[in-house]
Coordinates of C-alpha atoms in Angstrom, one line a residue:
M1 CA 0.0 0.0 0.0
N2 CA 2.9 2.3 0.5
D3 CA 3.6 2.4 -3.3
V4 CA 0.0 3.6 -4.1
R5 CA 0.1 6.1 -1.2
S6 CA 3.4 7.6 -2.6
F7 CA 2.0 7.6 -6.1
F8 CA -1.1 9.4 -5.0
Q9 CA 0.9 12.0 -3.2
K10 CA 3.2 12.5 -6.2
Q11 CA 0.2 12.9 -8.6
F12 CA -2.0 15.1 -6.4
G13 CA 0.3 16.8 -3.9
T14 CA -1.5 15.5 -0.8
I15 CA -1.9 12.3 1.1
P16 CA -4.9 10.1 0.3
L17 CA -7.8 9.8 2.7
R18 CA -8.6 6.2 1.8
I19 CA -6.8 3.2 0.4
V20 CA -8.4 -0.1 -0.7
Q21 CA -7.0 -3.2 -2.3
A22 CA -8.6 -6.0 -4.4
P23 CA -6.8 -9.2 -5.2
G24 CA -6.5 -10.9 -8.6
R25 CA -7.8 -14.5 -9.0
L26 CA -6.8 -17.8 -10.4
E27 CA -9.4 -20.1 -11.8
L28 CA -8.6 -23.5 -10.4
L29 CA -11.4 -25.5 -12.2
G30 CA -14.5 -24.5 -14.1
N31 CA -13.5 -22.8 -17.3
H32 CA -16.2 -20.6 -18.8
T33 CA -18.8 -22.3 -16.6
D34 CA -19.8 -19.1 -14.7
Y35 CA -22.0 -17.5 -17.4
N36 CA -23.5 -21.0 -18.0
E37 CA -24.9 -21.0 -14.4
G38 CA -22.3 -23.6 -13.6
L39 CA -19.8 -24.5 -10.9
V40 CA -16.3 -23.0 -10.4
M41 CA -13.4 -23.4 -8.0
S42 CA -11.0 -20.4 -7.7
L43 CA -8.4 -18.7 -5.5
A44 CA -7.8 -15.1 -4.6
I45 CA -4.0 -14.5 -4.9
D46 CA -1.4 -12.1 -3.6
K47 CA -1.4 -9.8 -6.6
Y48 CA -3.5 -6.7 -6.1
I49 CA -5.1 -3.6 -7.6
Y50 CA -4.7 -0.7 -5.0
M51 CA -6.7 2.5 -5.2
A52 CA -5.9 5.5 -3.1
S53 CA -8.4 8.3 -3.0
S54 CA -9.7 11.6 -1.6
P55 CA -12.9 13.5 -2.1
R56 CA -13.2 16.8 -3.9
N57 CA -16.1 19.3 -3.9
D58 CA -16.3 20.4 -7.5
G59 CA -18.0 17.4 -9.0
Q60 CA -15.0 16.4 -10.9
I61 CA -13.3 12.9 -10.9
E62 CA -9.6 12.6 -11.7
L63 CA -8.1 9.2 -12.3
T64 CA -4.4 8.3 -12.7
S65 CA -2.7 4.9 -13.1
S66 CA 0.9 4.0 -12.6
A67 CA 0.6 1.6 -15.5
F68 CA -0.5 4.2 -18.1
A69 CA 0.8 7.7 -18.9
E70 CA -2.5 9.4 -19.7
R71 CA -4.8 10.4 -16.8
D72 CA -8.5 10.9 -17.2
T73 CA -10.6 13.8 -15.9
F74 CA -14.4 14.1 -16.2
Y75 CA -17.4 15.3 -14.3
I76 CA -19.9 13.1 -12.4
D77 CA -22.7 14.1 -14.7
K78 CA -20.8 13.3 -17.8
I79 CA -19.2 9.8 -17.5
E80 CA -18.2 8.7 -21.0
K81 CA -15.6 6.6 -22.7
N82 CA -12.3 8.4 -23.5
P83 CA -10.4 6.6 -26.4
R84 CA -7.1 7.8 -24.9
T85 CA -7.8 6.0 -21.5
P86 CA -9.5 2.7 -22.2
W87 CA -8.3 1.4 -18.8
A88 CA -10.6 3.9 -17.1
N89 CA -13.6 2.3 -18.6
Y90 CA -13.7 -0.3 -15.8
V91 CA -13.9 2.5 -13.3
K92 CA -16.5 4.5 -15.2
G93 CA -18.7 1.4 -15.8
V94 CA -18.8 0.8 -12.1
L95 CA -19.7 4.4 -11.3
L96 CA -22.6 4.3 -13.8
Q97 CA -23.9 1.1 -12.3
L98 CA -23.7 2.4 -8.7
R99 CA -25.6 5.5 -9.8
Q100 CA -28.3 3.4 -11.5
R101 CA -28.8 1.7 -8.1
G102 CA -29.2 4.9 -6.3
V103 CA -25.7 5.4 -4.8
R104 CA -24.9 9.0 -4.5
F105 CA -21.3 10.2 -4.8
S106 CA -19.5 13.4 -5.6
G107 CA -16.1 14.1 -7.2
F108 CA -12.8 12.5 -6.1
N109 CA -9.2 12.0 -7.0
A110 CA -8.0 8.4 -7.3
A111 CA -4.6 6.9 -8.0
I112 CA -4.4 3.3 -9.1
H113 CA -1.4 1.0 -8.7
G114 CA -1.3 -2.7 -9.5
T115 CA 0.9 -5.8 -9.0
I116 CA -1.3 -8.0 -11.2
P117 CA 0.4 -8.6 -14.5
L118 CA -1.8 -7.0 -17.2
G119 CA -3.1 -9.4 -19.9
A120 CA -2.1 -12.5 -17.9
G121 CA -5.6 -13.7 -17.3
L122 CA -5.5 -13.1 -13.5
S123 CA -8.4 -10.7 -13.7
S124 CA -6.9 -7.2 -13.1
S125 CA -10.1 -5.8 -14.6
A126 CA -12.4 -7.3 -12.0
A127 CA -10.0 -6.3 -9.3
L128 CA -10.1 -2.7 -10.5
E129 CA -13.9 -2.9 -10.6
M130 CA -14.1 -4.1 -7.0
A131 CA -11.5 -1.6 -5.9
T132 CA -13.6 1.1 -7.5
A133 CA -16.8 0.0 -5.7
L134 CA -15.0 -0.2 -2.4
T135 CA -13.4 3.2 -2.9
I136 CA -16.9 4.8 -3.4
R137 CA -18.1 3.0 -0.3
E138 CA -15.2 4.4 1.7
L139 CA -15.6 8.0 0.5
F140 CA -19.4 8.1 0.3
P141 CA -20.7 5.2 2.5
F142 CA -23.7 3.3 1.0
T143 CA -25.6 0.1 1.7
L144 CA -26.8 -1.9 -1.3
T145 CA -30.0 -4.0 -1.3
E146 CA -31.8 -6.0 -4.0
F147 CA -34.1 -3.0 -4.4
G148 CA -31.6 -0.1 -4.4
T149 CA -30.0 1.4 -1.3
A150 CA -30.6 1.4 2.5
L151 CA -29.3 3.5 5.3
P152 CA -25.5 3.9 4.9
P153 CA -23.2 2.0 7.3
A154 CA -21.8 3.9 10.3
R155 CA -18.0 3.9 11.0
T156 CA -16.6 2.5 14.2
G157 CA -13.6 4.7 14.7
N158 CA -12.2 5.0 11.2
E159 CA -13.6 1.7 9.9
L160 CA -16.7 0.7 8.1
P161 CA -18.3 -2.6 9.0
P162 CA -17.3 -5.5 6.7
L163 CA -19.5 -6.3 3.8
K164 CA -22.0 -9.1 4.3
S165 CA -22.2 -11.9 1.7
A166 CA -25.4 -10.7 0.1
E167 CA -23.9 -7.2 -0.5
K168 CA -20.7 -8.7 -1.9
I169 CA -22.8 -10.6 -4.4
L170 CA -24.5 -7.3 -5.4
L171 CA -21.1 -5.6 -5.8
A172 CA -19.9 -8.5 -8.0
K173 CA -23.0 -8.1 -10.2
I174 CA -22.2 -4.4 -10.5
G175 CA -18.7 -5.2 -11.7
Q176 CA -20.1 -7.8 -14.1
A177 CA -22.7 -5.3 -15.5
A178 CA -20.0 -2.6 -15.9
E179 CA -17.8 -5.0 -17.9
S180 CA -20.6 -6.3 -20.1
Q181 CA -22.5 -3.1 -20.7
F182 CA -19.8 -0.4 -20.7
V183 CA -16.5 -2.2 -21.5
G184 CA -18.1 -4.7 -23.9
A185 CA -17.0 -8.1 -22.6
N186 CA -20.0 -10.3 -21.7
V187 CA -18.4 -11.9 -18.7
G188 CA -19.8 -14.0 -15.8
L189 CA -19.4 -13.5 -12.1
L190 CA -16.4 -15.6 -11.4
D191 CA -13.8 -12.9 -11.3
Q192 CA -15.6 -10.4 -9.2
I193 CA -16.8 -13.0 -6.7
S194 CA -13.3 -14.4 -6.4
S195 CA -11.8 -11.0 -5.7
L196 CA -14.4 -10.2 -2.9
F197 CA -14.8 -13.7 -1.3
G198 CA -11.2 -14.8 -1.0
K199 CA -10.0 -16.5 2.2
A200 CA -6.4 -17.1 3.1
G201 CA -5.5 -20.7 2.4
Q202 CA -9.0 -21.6 1.1
V203 CA -10.4 -22.6 -2.2
I204 CA -13.5 -20.6 -3.2
Q205 CA -16.4 -22.7 -4.5
I206 CA -19.0 -20.8 -6.5
D207 CA -22.4 -22.0 -7.6
C208 CA -23.2 -19.5 -10.3
R209 CA -26.9 -20.6 -10.7
H210 CA -27.8 -20.1 -7.0
Q211 CA -25.1 -17.4 -6.5
T212 CA -23.7 -19.1 -3.4
V213 CA -20.1 -19.3 -2.2
T214 CA -18.5 -21.8 0.1
H215 CA -14.8 -22.4 1.1
N216 CA -12.7 -25.5 1.5
P217 CA -9.0 -25.6 2.6
M218 CA -6.3 -26.2 0.1
V219 CA -4.4 -29.4 0.8
P220 CA -1.2 -28.6 2.7
G221 CA 2.1 -29.2 1.1
V222 CA 0.9 -28.0 -2.3
A223 CA 2.4 -24.9 -4.0
V224 CA 0.4 -22.9 -6.6
V225 CA 2.7 -21.8 -9.4
V226 CA 1.6 -19.3 -12.0
C227 CA 3.4 -19.1 -15.4
N228 CA 2.6 -16.2 -17.8
S229 CA 2.8 -17.3 -21.4
G230 CA 3.8 -13.7 -22.4
V231 CA 0.8 -13.7 -24.9
K232 CA -1.6 -11.0 -23.7
H233 CA -5.3 -11.7 -23.7
D234 CA -8.2 -9.2 -23.9
L235 CA -11.7 -10.3 -23.0
S236 CA -13.2 -7.4 -25.0
A237 CA -11.5 -8.5 -28.2
G238 CA -14.5 -10.6 -29.3
E239 CA -13.4 -14.3 -28.9
Y240 CA -14.9 -14.4 -25.4
N241 CA -18.3 -13.1 -26.6
E242 CA -18.3 -15.6 -29.5
L243 CA -17.7 -18.5 -27.2
R244 CA -20.5 -17.4 -25.0
S245 CA -22.9 -17.1 -28.0
H246 CA -22.1 -20.7 -28.9
C247 CA -22.9 -21.9 -25.4
E248 CA -26.2 -19.9 -25.3
S249 CA -27.1 -21.2 -28.8
A250 CA -26.5 -24.8 -27.6
A251 CA -28.7 -24.2 -24.5
R252 CA -31.5 -22.8 -26.6
T253 CA -31.4 -25.8 -29.0
L254 CA -31.4 -28.2 -26.0
G255 CA -34.4 -26.4 -24.5
V256 CA -32.8 -25.2 -21.3
K257 CA -32.0 -21.9 -19.8
A258 CA -28.3 -22.7 -19.4
L259 CA -25.9 -25.6 -20.0
R260 CA -25.8 -26.2 -16.2
S261 CA -29.0 -28.1 -16.7
I262 CA -27.5 -30.6 -19.1
N263 CA -25.6 -33.7 -18.1
P264 CA -23.2 -35.7 -20.4
Q265 CA -25.8 -38.4 -21.2
Q266 CA -28.3 -35.8 -22.3
L267 CA -25.8 -34.0 -24.4
E268 CA -24.7 -37.1 -26.3
A269 CA -28.4 -38.1 -26.8
S270 CA -29.0 -34.7 -28.4
K271 CA -25.8 -34.2 -30.3
A272 CA -27.4 -34.5 -33.7
K273 CA -29.5 -31.4 -33.0
L274 CA -26.5 -29.2 -32.5
S275 CA -24.0 -27.6 -34.9
Q276 CA -20.5 -29.0 -34.6
R277 CA -19.2 -25.8 -32.9
D278 CA -22.2 -25.5 -30.5
Y279 CA -21.7 -29.2 -29.5
E280 CA -17.9 -28.7 -28.9
C281 CA -18.5 -25.7 -26.6
A282 CA -21.3 -27.5 -24.7
Y283 CA -19.2 -30.6 -24.4
H284 CA -16.5 -28.6 -22.7
V285 CA -18.8 -26.7 -20.3
V286 CA -20.7 -29.9 -19.3
G287 CA -17.4 -31.7 -18.6
E288 CA -16.1 -28.8 -16.6
N289 CA -19.1 -28.8 -14.3
Q290 CA -18.4 -32.5 -13.7
R291 CA -14.7 -31.9 -13.0
V292 CA -15.6 -29.3 -10.4
V293 CA -17.8 -31.8 -8.6
F294 CA -15.2 -34.5 -8.8
G295 CA -12.4 -32.1 -7.9
E296 CA -14.1 -31.0 -4.7
R297 CA -14.3 -34.6 -3.6
A298 CA -10.7 -35.2 -4.4
L299 CA -9.6 -32.2 -2.4
L300 CA -11.7 -33.1 0.6
D301 CA -10.1 -36.6 0.4
G302 CA -6.7 -35.1 0.2
D303 CA -6.1 -36.8 -3.2
V304 CA -4.0 -34.1 -4.9
S305 CA -2.8 -36.5 -7.6
Q306 CA -6.4 -37.1 -8.7
F307 CA -7.2 -33.4 -8.5
G308 CA -4.2 -32.7 -10.7
E309 CA -5.5 -35.1 -13.3
Y310 CA -8.7 -33.0 -13.5
L311 CA -6.6 -30.0 -14.2
F312 CA -4.9 -31.8 -17.1
Q313 CA -8.2 -33.0 -18.4
S314 CA -9.6 -29.5 -18.2
H315 CA -6.8 -28.1 -20.3
A316 CA -7.2 -30.8 -22.9
S317 CA -10.9 -30.0 -23.2
S318 CA -10.0 -26.3 -23.6
R319 CA -7.5 -27.1 -26.3
D320 CA -9.5 -29.7 -28.3
Y321 CA -13.1 -28.7 -27.8
F322 CA -13.6 -25.2 -26.5
K323 CA -10.5 -24.0 -28.5
N324 CA -9.6 -21.1 -26.2
S325 CA -6.1 -22.3 -25.8
I326 CA -3.1 -21.3 -27.9
P327 CA 0.2 -23.1 -28.7
E328 CA 2.1 -21.3 -26.0
L329 CA -0.3 -22.3 -23.2
D330 CA -0.3 -25.9 -24.6
A331 CA 3.5 -25.9 -24.4
L332 CA 3.5 -24.7 -20.8
V333 CA 1.1 -27.5 -19.8
D334 CA 3.0 -30.1 -21.7
I335 CA 6.3 -29.1 -20.1
A336 CA 4.7 -29.0 -16.6
R337 CA 3.4 -32.5 -17.1
R338 CA 6.9 -33.8 -17.7
H339 CA 8.2 -32.6 -14.3
P340 CA 7.8 -35.1 -11.4
A341 CA 6.8 -32.5 -8.9
C342 CA 3.8 -31.3 -10.9
Y343 CA 0.4 -32.7 -9.9
G344 CA -1.6 -30.8 -12.6
A345 CA -1.6 -27.8 -14.9
R346 CA -4.1 -25.9 -17.1
L347 CA -4.8 -22.6 -18.6
T348 CA -6.5 -20.2 -16.2
G349 CA -9.1 -17.6 -17.1
G350 CA -10.6 -16.7 -20.4
G351 CA -7.9 -18.2 -22.6
F352 CA -6.4 -17.0 -25.9
G353 CA -3.3 -16.0 -24.0
G354 CA -2.5 -15.3 -20.4
A355 CA -1.2 -17.8 -17.9
T356 CA -1.3 -21.4 -16.6
I357 CA -1.9 -22.5 -13.1
N358 CA 0.3 -25.4 -11.8
L359 CA -0.2 -27.4 -8.6
V360 CA 3.3 -28.6 -7.4
K361 CA 4.8 -30.5 -4.5
A362 CA 6.0 -27.7 -2.3
E363 CA 9.5 -29.2 -1.9
G364 CA 9.9 -29.3 -5.7
T365 CA 8.8 -25.8 -6.4
W366 CA 12.1 -24.1 -7.2
D367 CA 13.3 -26.9 -9.5
F368 CA 9.9 -26.9 -11.2
Q369 CA 10.0 -23.2 -11.9
Q370 CA 13.5 -23.4 -13.3
F371 CA 12.6 -26.3 -15.5
L372 CA 9.5 -24.7 -16.8
A373 CA 11.2 -21.4 -17.7
K374 CA 14.2 -23.1 -19.4
E375 CA 12.1 -25.6 -21.5
Y376 CA 9.5 -22.9 -22.5
Q377 CA 12.3 -20.7 -23.9
V378 CA 13.8 -23.6 -25.8
R379 CA 10.4 -24.5 -27.3
T380 CA 8.9 -21.1 -28.0
G381 CA 11.7 -18.6 -27.8
L382 CA 9.8 -16.7 -25.2
A383 CA 11.1 -15.8 -21.7
T384 CA 8.9 -16.4 -18.7
E385 CA 9.4 -16.2 -14.9
P386 CA 7.1 -18.6 -13.1
W387 CA 6.2 -17.5 -9.6
T388 CA 4.6 -19.0 -6.5
C389 CA 1.5 -17.3 -5.2
S390 CA -0.2 -17.2 -1.8
I391 CA -3.9 -17.7 -1.4
V392 CA -5.2 -14.6 0.3
D393 CA -8.3 -12.8 1.8
G394 CA -10.6 -10.9 -0.5
A395 CA -10.9 -7.2 -1.3
R396 CA -10.9 -4.7 1.6

């Protein structure tokens, strides 16, 4: 937090009144299941978006980011896209959604600093959205309900009461709406929920149909290693929305609201009704939901080897059926499979670039990281620096 505090002071000449942080996430299992009302397992990790802020009284909002040279300044009654600052759209989208729900706010200055690698598929966008919502809550306290707003929370000393689960879900929906309606990526709720509901050392289990969240402990002695392919992904580029449209088309043809309602036997029985591409996407999503169910049991039983096999299976399905992998991600998973300390590996996030998640025996982590980096450069010519992450608490 010291970095964002110093950055704010350098940009605005004063110290910030409030600072919030929101972690990135890793999708452990359940690829593209969230918008299909499915099941997901995820982790909140120790890479963050930090936002430092102070109110101002002229109705103007000024945003600056340590990752981009151009700052953005606009008035609260004229929140529009600025082609020179596309990164600010995630903030603006949240502001518009909050206003639609009756949250009142005035002008403010905000400085943003992040440690989440951009374009790595670790959901810096959702972390920025949640940091924005929490910043407004800190500066202009509000309470969200299903029907709008209620009496704002009172501070105890300098602290607001922690968010309850129901309000976290509402904030996640605000982030989702901001990204789909303002940014242009028709995402599910996985990323925002993961950033808000993280618990140190715990796997987040999300039921996207019933919008419930539970936690289970990660098996001890297992390290989580992230490896960035070096190929940036962008959910607003169009491939993500195309995959979602295939899933929705398959669900319509099968006569259900979402693919969550279909099991493998039903899918195979109705295969002839579907186009080839719709079938491939449905096959992946239906299989992912099963892998999450089986994966939860494996983790509860402490069977990390079996859980790792589900990760490998998930990546193969992404590669062969959903087709959201790329050669660089395939190479990382193939290399990881060859190391004796690796339990399992797969792409994490939307795909088309980004990173892989690897579950590794803790005592073999350093050797695994060296092996992965060396072999990846030999195979692709690209440099990468795998890193071990910690599983952390959610946004605050």
